[in-house]
Backbone as a chain_set.jsonl record, in Angstrom:
{"seq": "XXXXXXXXXXXXXXXXXXXXXXXXXXXXXXXXXXXXXXXXXXXXXXXXXXXXXXXXXXXXXXXXXXXXXXXXXXXXXXXXXXXXXXXXXXXXXXXXXXXXX", "coords": {"N": [[124.403, 119.065, 67.782], [123.86, 117.801, 70.262], [123.562, 116.177, 73.522], [125.394, 117.247, 76.395], [128.067, 115.501, 77.841], [128.305, 114.401, 81.109], [130.905, 113.872, 83.154], [131.588, 111.446, 85.541], [132.353, 111.967, 89.004], [133.397, 109.976, 90.541], [135.869, 108.703, 90.395], [137.652, 110.548, 91.383], [139.781, 110.919, 93.828], [142.053, 111.941, 94.996], [143.748, 114.12, 97.293], [143.872, 117.513, 97.436], [145.966, 119.739, 98.872], [146.027, 123.032, 100.322], [148.102, 125.272, 98.648], [150.625, 127.903, 98.669], [149.154, 131.122, 98.34], [146.595, 130.125, 98.001], [143.33, 129.477, 99.254], [141.009, 128.119, 101.606], [137.445, 127.734, 101.485], [133.848, 128.237, 101.998], [131.11, 127.561, 99.992], [128.597, 129.911, 99.491], [126.48, 131.084, 98.008], [124.863, 130.409, 94.99], [125.288, 131.854, 91.913], [124.812, 131.564, 89.252], [125.828, 131.045, 85.79], [128.384, 129.884, 86.163], [129.396, 131.118, 88.45], [130.051, 131.77, 91.884], [129.395, 132.779, 95.229], [131.764, 132.848, 97.754], [132.658, 132.277, 101.075], [135.601, 132.857, 102.504], [138.401, 131.432, 104.314], [140.179, 133.331, 105.21], [138.661, 135.465, 105.943], [137.547, 137.067, 103.961], [134.904, 137.62, 101.599], [134.421, 136.267, 98.552], [133.699, 136.697, 95.067], [133.595, 134.08, 93.068], [134.657, 132.191, 90.239], [134.038, 129.151, 88.478], [136.641, 127.105, 87.512], [137.707, 126.382, 84.147], [138.234, 123.62, 83.396], [136.764, 122.293, 85.282], [134.085, 122.732, 84.947], [131.993, 121.053, 83.801], [132.516, 118.698, 85.028], [132.537, 118.602, 87.826], [130.146, 119.19, 90.279], [129.095, 121.895, 92.148], [127.664, 122.705, 95.23], [125.634, 124.552, 97.631], [127.239, 125.247, 100.722], [129.416, 123.587, 100.289], [132.841, 122.67, 100.691], [135.486, 124.378, 99.274], [138.44, 124.977, 97.293], [140.095, 127.943, 96.805], [141.639, 130.116, 94.529], [142.842, 133.205, 94.802], [142.548, 136.112, 92.671], [145.204, 137.917, 90.968], [144.873, 140.686, 90.831], [142.344, 142.615, 92.478], [142.269, 141.08, 94.828], [140.882, 140.668, 97.254], [138.267, 140.451, 96.458], [137.721, 138.787, 94.248], [138.11, 135.504, 92.727], [139.23, 132.188, 91.702], [137.686, 129.032, 91.642], [139.288, 126.1, 92.31], [139.157, 123.526, 93.237], [136.918, 121.1, 94.612], [136.02, 119.699, 97.657], [135.24, 116.435, 98.875], [133.091, 114.856, 101.368], [134.565, 113.034, 103.006], [137.124, 113.959, 102.509], [136.987, 116.498, 103.586], [136.809, 115.909, 106.298], [139.369, 114.858, 106.657], [140.908, 117.153, 106.142], [140.125, 118.735, 108.317], [141.102, 117.193, 110.458], [143.827, 117.326, 109.996], [144.285, 119.983, 110.442], [144.031, 122.035, 108.596], [141.565, 123.163, 107.918], [139.616, 125.537, 109.416], [137.13, 126.572, 109.629]], "CA": [[125.364, 119.098, 68.849], [123.547, 116.725, 71.193], [123.668, 116.452, 74.947], [126.741, 117.285, 76.953], [128.348, 114.357, 78.685], [128.789, 114.726, 82.435], [131.848, 112.849, 83.6], [131.378, 111.146, 86.948], [133.466, 112.321, 89.878], [133.67, 108.839, 91.422], [137.285, 108.365, 90.359], [138.489, 111.622, 91.901], [139.999, 110.626, 95.242], [143.271, 112.552, 95.512], [143.498, 115.237, 98.191], [144.659, 118.696, 97.113], [146.173, 120.601, 100.02], [146.228, 124.416, 99.892], [149.464, 125.766, 98.451], [150.651, 129.334, 98.967], [148.22, 131.884, 97.507], [145.312, 129.425, 97.881], [142.604, 129.593, 100.512], [139.816, 127.288, 101.693], [136.237, 128.503, 101.726], [132.551, 127.575, 101.933], [130.246, 128.189, 98.992], [127.422, 130.473, 100.162], [125.371, 131.43, 97.131], [125.069, 130.096, 93.584], [124.854, 133.034, 91.177], [124.591, 131.246, 87.848], [126.903, 131.264, 84.827], [129.64, 129.4, 86.744], [129.884, 132.022, 89.492], [129.611, 131.386, 93.228], [129.928, 133.569, 96.341], [132.473, 131.952, 98.665], [133.201, 132.864, 102.297], [136.92, 132.233, 102.62], [138.941, 131.248, 105.649], [140.903, 134.533, 105.609], [137.704, 136.485, 106.332], [136.995, 137.763, 102.8], [133.863, 136.97, 100.812], [134.844, 136.474, 97.172], [132.928, 136.247, 93.921], [134.504, 133.134, 92.427], [134.167, 131.481, 89.069], [134.503, 127.769, 88.404], [137.671, 126.988, 86.492], [137.199, 125.777, 82.923], [138.261, 122.154, 83.325], [135.877, 121.742, 86.301], [132.706, 123.175, 84.727], [131.027, 119.969, 83.594], [132.96, 117.484, 85.712], [132.286, 118.676, 89.258], [129.012, 120.027, 90.621], [129.29, 122.549, 93.439], [126.412, 123.075, 95.867], [125.786, 125.434, 98.785], [127.93, 124.686, 101.894], [130.549, 122.729, 99.927], [134.168, 123.218, 100.963], [136.194, 124.523, 98.003], [139.767, 125.588, 97.314], [140.007, 129.163, 96.006], [142.871, 130.816, 94.168], [142.496, 134.61, 94.575], [143.152, 136.726, 91.496], [146.345, 138.789, 91.256], [144.262, 141.976, 91.134], [141.099, 142.438, 93.228], [142.551, 139.888, 95.63], [139.892, 140.471, 98.308], [136.906, 140.378, 95.926], [137.549, 137.82, 93.168], [138.963, 134.331, 92.772], [138.869, 131.015, 90.915], [137.536, 127.775, 92.382], [140.132, 125.118, 91.623], [138.919, 122.168, 93.736], [135.829, 120.885, 95.564], [136.321, 118.561, 98.518], [134.159, 115.538, 99.297], [132.913, 114.831, 102.83], [135.676, 112.359, 103.681], [138.299, 114.819, 102.376], [136.798, 117.592, 104.542], [137.192, 115.364, 107.61], [140.837, 114.764, 106.683], [141.431, 118.518, 106.266], [139.905, 119.184, 109.701], [141.99, 116.466, 111.368], [145.197, 117.8, 109.767], [144.39, 121.359, 110.906], [143.957, 123.015, 107.502], [140.246, 123.78, 107.87], [139.257, 126.089, 110.722], [135.804, 127.203, 109.52]], "C": [[125.104, 118.002, 69.866], [123.704, 117.149, 72.64], [125.133, 116.478, 75.367], [126.919, 116.107, 77.898], [128.911, 114.837, 80.016], [129.66, 113.569, 82.893], [131.683, 112.666, 85.103], [132.605, 111.52, 87.764], [133.805, 111.199, 90.851], [135.162, 108.561, 91.5], [138.206, 109.421, 90.934], [138.648, 111.426, 93.401], [141.233, 111.299, 95.819], [142.925, 113.794, 96.326], [144.438, 116.378, 97.832], [144.761, 119.563, 98.357], [146.41, 122.023, 99.532], [147.712, 124.753, 99.796], [149.494, 127.231, 98.87], [149.799, 130.065, 97.936], [146.916, 131.141, 97.236], [144.655, 129.405, 99.253], [141.372, 128.684, 100.472], [138.606, 128.167, 101.981], [134.991, 127.64, 101.619], [131.699, 128.315, 100.911], [128.953, 128.629, 99.675], [126.232, 130.665, 99.246], [125.745, 131.116, 95.694], [124.471, 131.228, 92.76], [124.554, 132.751, 89.72], [125.79, 131.607, 87.0], [128.268, 131.001, 85.457], [130.237, 130.353, 87.773], [129.249, 131.667, 90.823], [130.204, 132.372, 94.236], [130.512, 132.602, 97.362], [132.976, 132.761, 99.857], [134.5, 132.138, 102.618], [137.408, 132.242, 104.059], [139.695, 132.485, 106.13], [139.98, 135.7, 105.929], [137.06, 137.224, 105.172], [135.871, 136.933, 102.175], [134.142, 137.296, 99.355], [133.804, 135.977, 96.181], [133.862, 135.373, 93.1], [133.85, 132.529, 91.199], [134.766, 130.074, 89.078], [135.493, 127.673, 87.255], [137.182, 126.129, 85.327], [137.182, 124.264, 82.904], [137.401, 121.498, 84.405], [134.404, 121.924, 85.951], [131.709, 122.036, 84.6], [131.415, 118.687, 84.309], [132.551, 117.457, 87.175], [131.128, 119.633, 89.504], [129.219, 120.58, 92.02], [127.937, 123.01, 93.954], [126.686, 124.034, 97.03], [126.374, 124.63, 99.948], [128.983, 123.647, 101.535], [131.85, 123.443, 100.275], [134.95, 123.216, 99.646], [137.555, 125.161, 98.248], [139.761, 126.741, 96.327], [141.398, 129.723, 95.768], [142.513, 132.27, 93.883], [143.215, 135.167, 93.343], [144.32, 137.619, 91.918], [145.89, 140.217, 91.56], [142.896, 141.699, 91.744], [141.19, 141.191, 94.115], [141.469, 139.609, 96.665], [138.49, 140.221, 97.777], [136.691, 139.257, 94.932], [138.502, 136.64, 93.336], [138.445, 133.238, 91.849], [138.734, 129.817, 91.845], [138.326, 126.712, 91.632], [139.918, 123.693, 92.129], [137.712, 122.17, 94.655], [136.134, 119.617, 96.346], [135.072, 117.753, 98.812], [134.128, 115.487, 100.822], [134.076, 114.157, 103.545], [136.953, 113.188, 103.586], [138.212, 116.004, 103.337], [137.189, 117.127, 105.94], [138.705, 115.259, 107.733], [141.466, 116.151, 106.83], [141.27, 119.044, 107.69], [140.864, 118.496, 110.655], [143.441, 116.9, 111.206], [145.387, 119.273, 110.145], [144.348, 122.41, 109.81], [142.656, 123.797, 107.54], [139.83, 124.23, 109.26], [137.891, 126.744, 110.704], [134.769, 126.311, 110.202]], "O": [[126.043, 117.332, 70.296], [123.946, 118.317, 72.943], [125.985, 115.818, 74.772], [126.015, 115.768, 78.661], [129.882, 115.593, 80.047], [129.202, 112.431, 83.004], [131.643, 113.646, 85.848], [133.739, 111.412, 87.297], [134.435, 111.444, 91.88], [135.668, 108.218, 92.568], [139.421, 109.222, 90.975], [137.735, 111.74, 94.165], [141.447, 111.234, 97.029], [141.912, 114.445, 96.068], [145.658, 116.233, 97.913], [143.751, 120.07, 98.844], [146.941, 122.212, 98.438], [148.474, 124.545, 100.74], [148.497, 127.75, 99.372], [149.74, 129.653, 96.777], [146.195, 131.507, 96.308], [145.329, 129.326, 100.28], [140.766, 128.504, 99.415], [138.718, 129.205, 102.632], [135.051, 126.48, 101.211], [131.579, 129.54, 100.956], [128.293, 127.836, 100.347], [125.093, 130.436, 99.654], [126.814, 131.507, 95.227], [123.285, 131.532, 92.888], [124.077, 133.64, 89.015], [126.659, 132.371, 87.42], [129.195, 131.797, 85.304], [131.455, 130.391, 87.949], [128.073, 131.312, 90.894], [131.367, 132.758, 94.122], [129.848, 131.656, 97.787], [133.631, 133.79, 99.691], [134.497, 130.956, 102.96], [136.888, 132.969, 104.905], [139.842, 132.678, 107.337], [140.453, 136.813, 106.162], [136.093, 137.955, 105.39], [135.892, 135.703, 102.22], [134.106, 138.461, 98.959], [133.122, 134.979, 96.414], [134.816, 135.87, 92.502], [132.63, 132.377, 91.141], [135.851, 129.844, 89.613], [135.203, 128.116, 86.143], [136.34, 125.25, 85.508], [136.208, 123.67, 82.441], [137.311, 120.272, 84.449], [133.548, 121.323, 86.601], [130.665, 122.068, 85.251], [130.706, 117.686, 84.204], [132.246, 116.391, 87.71], [131.126, 120.756, 89.0], [129.486, 119.833, 92.961], [127.158, 123.624, 93.226], [127.842, 124.292, 97.367], [126.037, 123.46, 100.128], [129.407, 122.889, 102.408], [131.948, 124.666, 100.169], [135.062, 122.184, 98.984], [137.785, 125.799, 99.275], [139.458, 126.553, 95.149], [142.223, 129.797, 96.678], [141.937, 132.561, 92.834], [144.329, 134.758, 93.015], [144.415, 138.026, 93.076], [146.448, 140.879, 92.435], [142.345, 140.619, 91.529], [140.282, 140.36, 94.133], [141.16, 138.449, 96.935], [137.605, 139.826, 98.536], [135.557, 138.803, 94.779], [139.544, 136.744, 93.983], [137.357, 133.35, 91.286], [139.567, 129.611, 92.728], [138.066, 126.453, 90.457], [140.431, 122.745, 91.533], [137.498, 123.128, 95.397], [136.468, 118.585, 95.764], [133.984, 118.304, 98.976], [135.024, 116.009, 101.486], [134.531, 114.647, 104.578], [137.787, 113.13, 104.49], [139.232, 116.468, 103.847], [137.829, 117.869, 106.685], [139.263, 115.538, 108.794], [142.447, 116.312, 107.557], [142.159, 119.714, 108.214], [141.39, 119.134, 111.567], [144.211, 116.852, 112.166], [146.516, 119.764, 110.168], [144.611, 123.581, 110.083], [142.648, 124.986, 107.223], [139.705, 123.415, 110.173], [137.52, 127.411, 111.67], [133.586, 126.648, 110.23]]}, "num_chains": 1, "name": "protein.A"}
């Protein structure tokens, strides 16, 4: 099988703004097996999993700002991480008023 190739995230520069049913949050605790505890902007702390197409492309660390899509059921407890913001993107979100954490 060989080693897995990690694709660099240098080329990812587009800014994903939160749509309806999406919430910004801060990653608090790495739980392993692609799961992370995220404190969301709406006050809920969710157990989130990293979406499949992000697993080996984007590395998420503690205190990273992420975009969470809550599940249809267990809305307050579970969600999917669909985007991780870089530092310059976080500054843009704060200046535009999206990020209040």
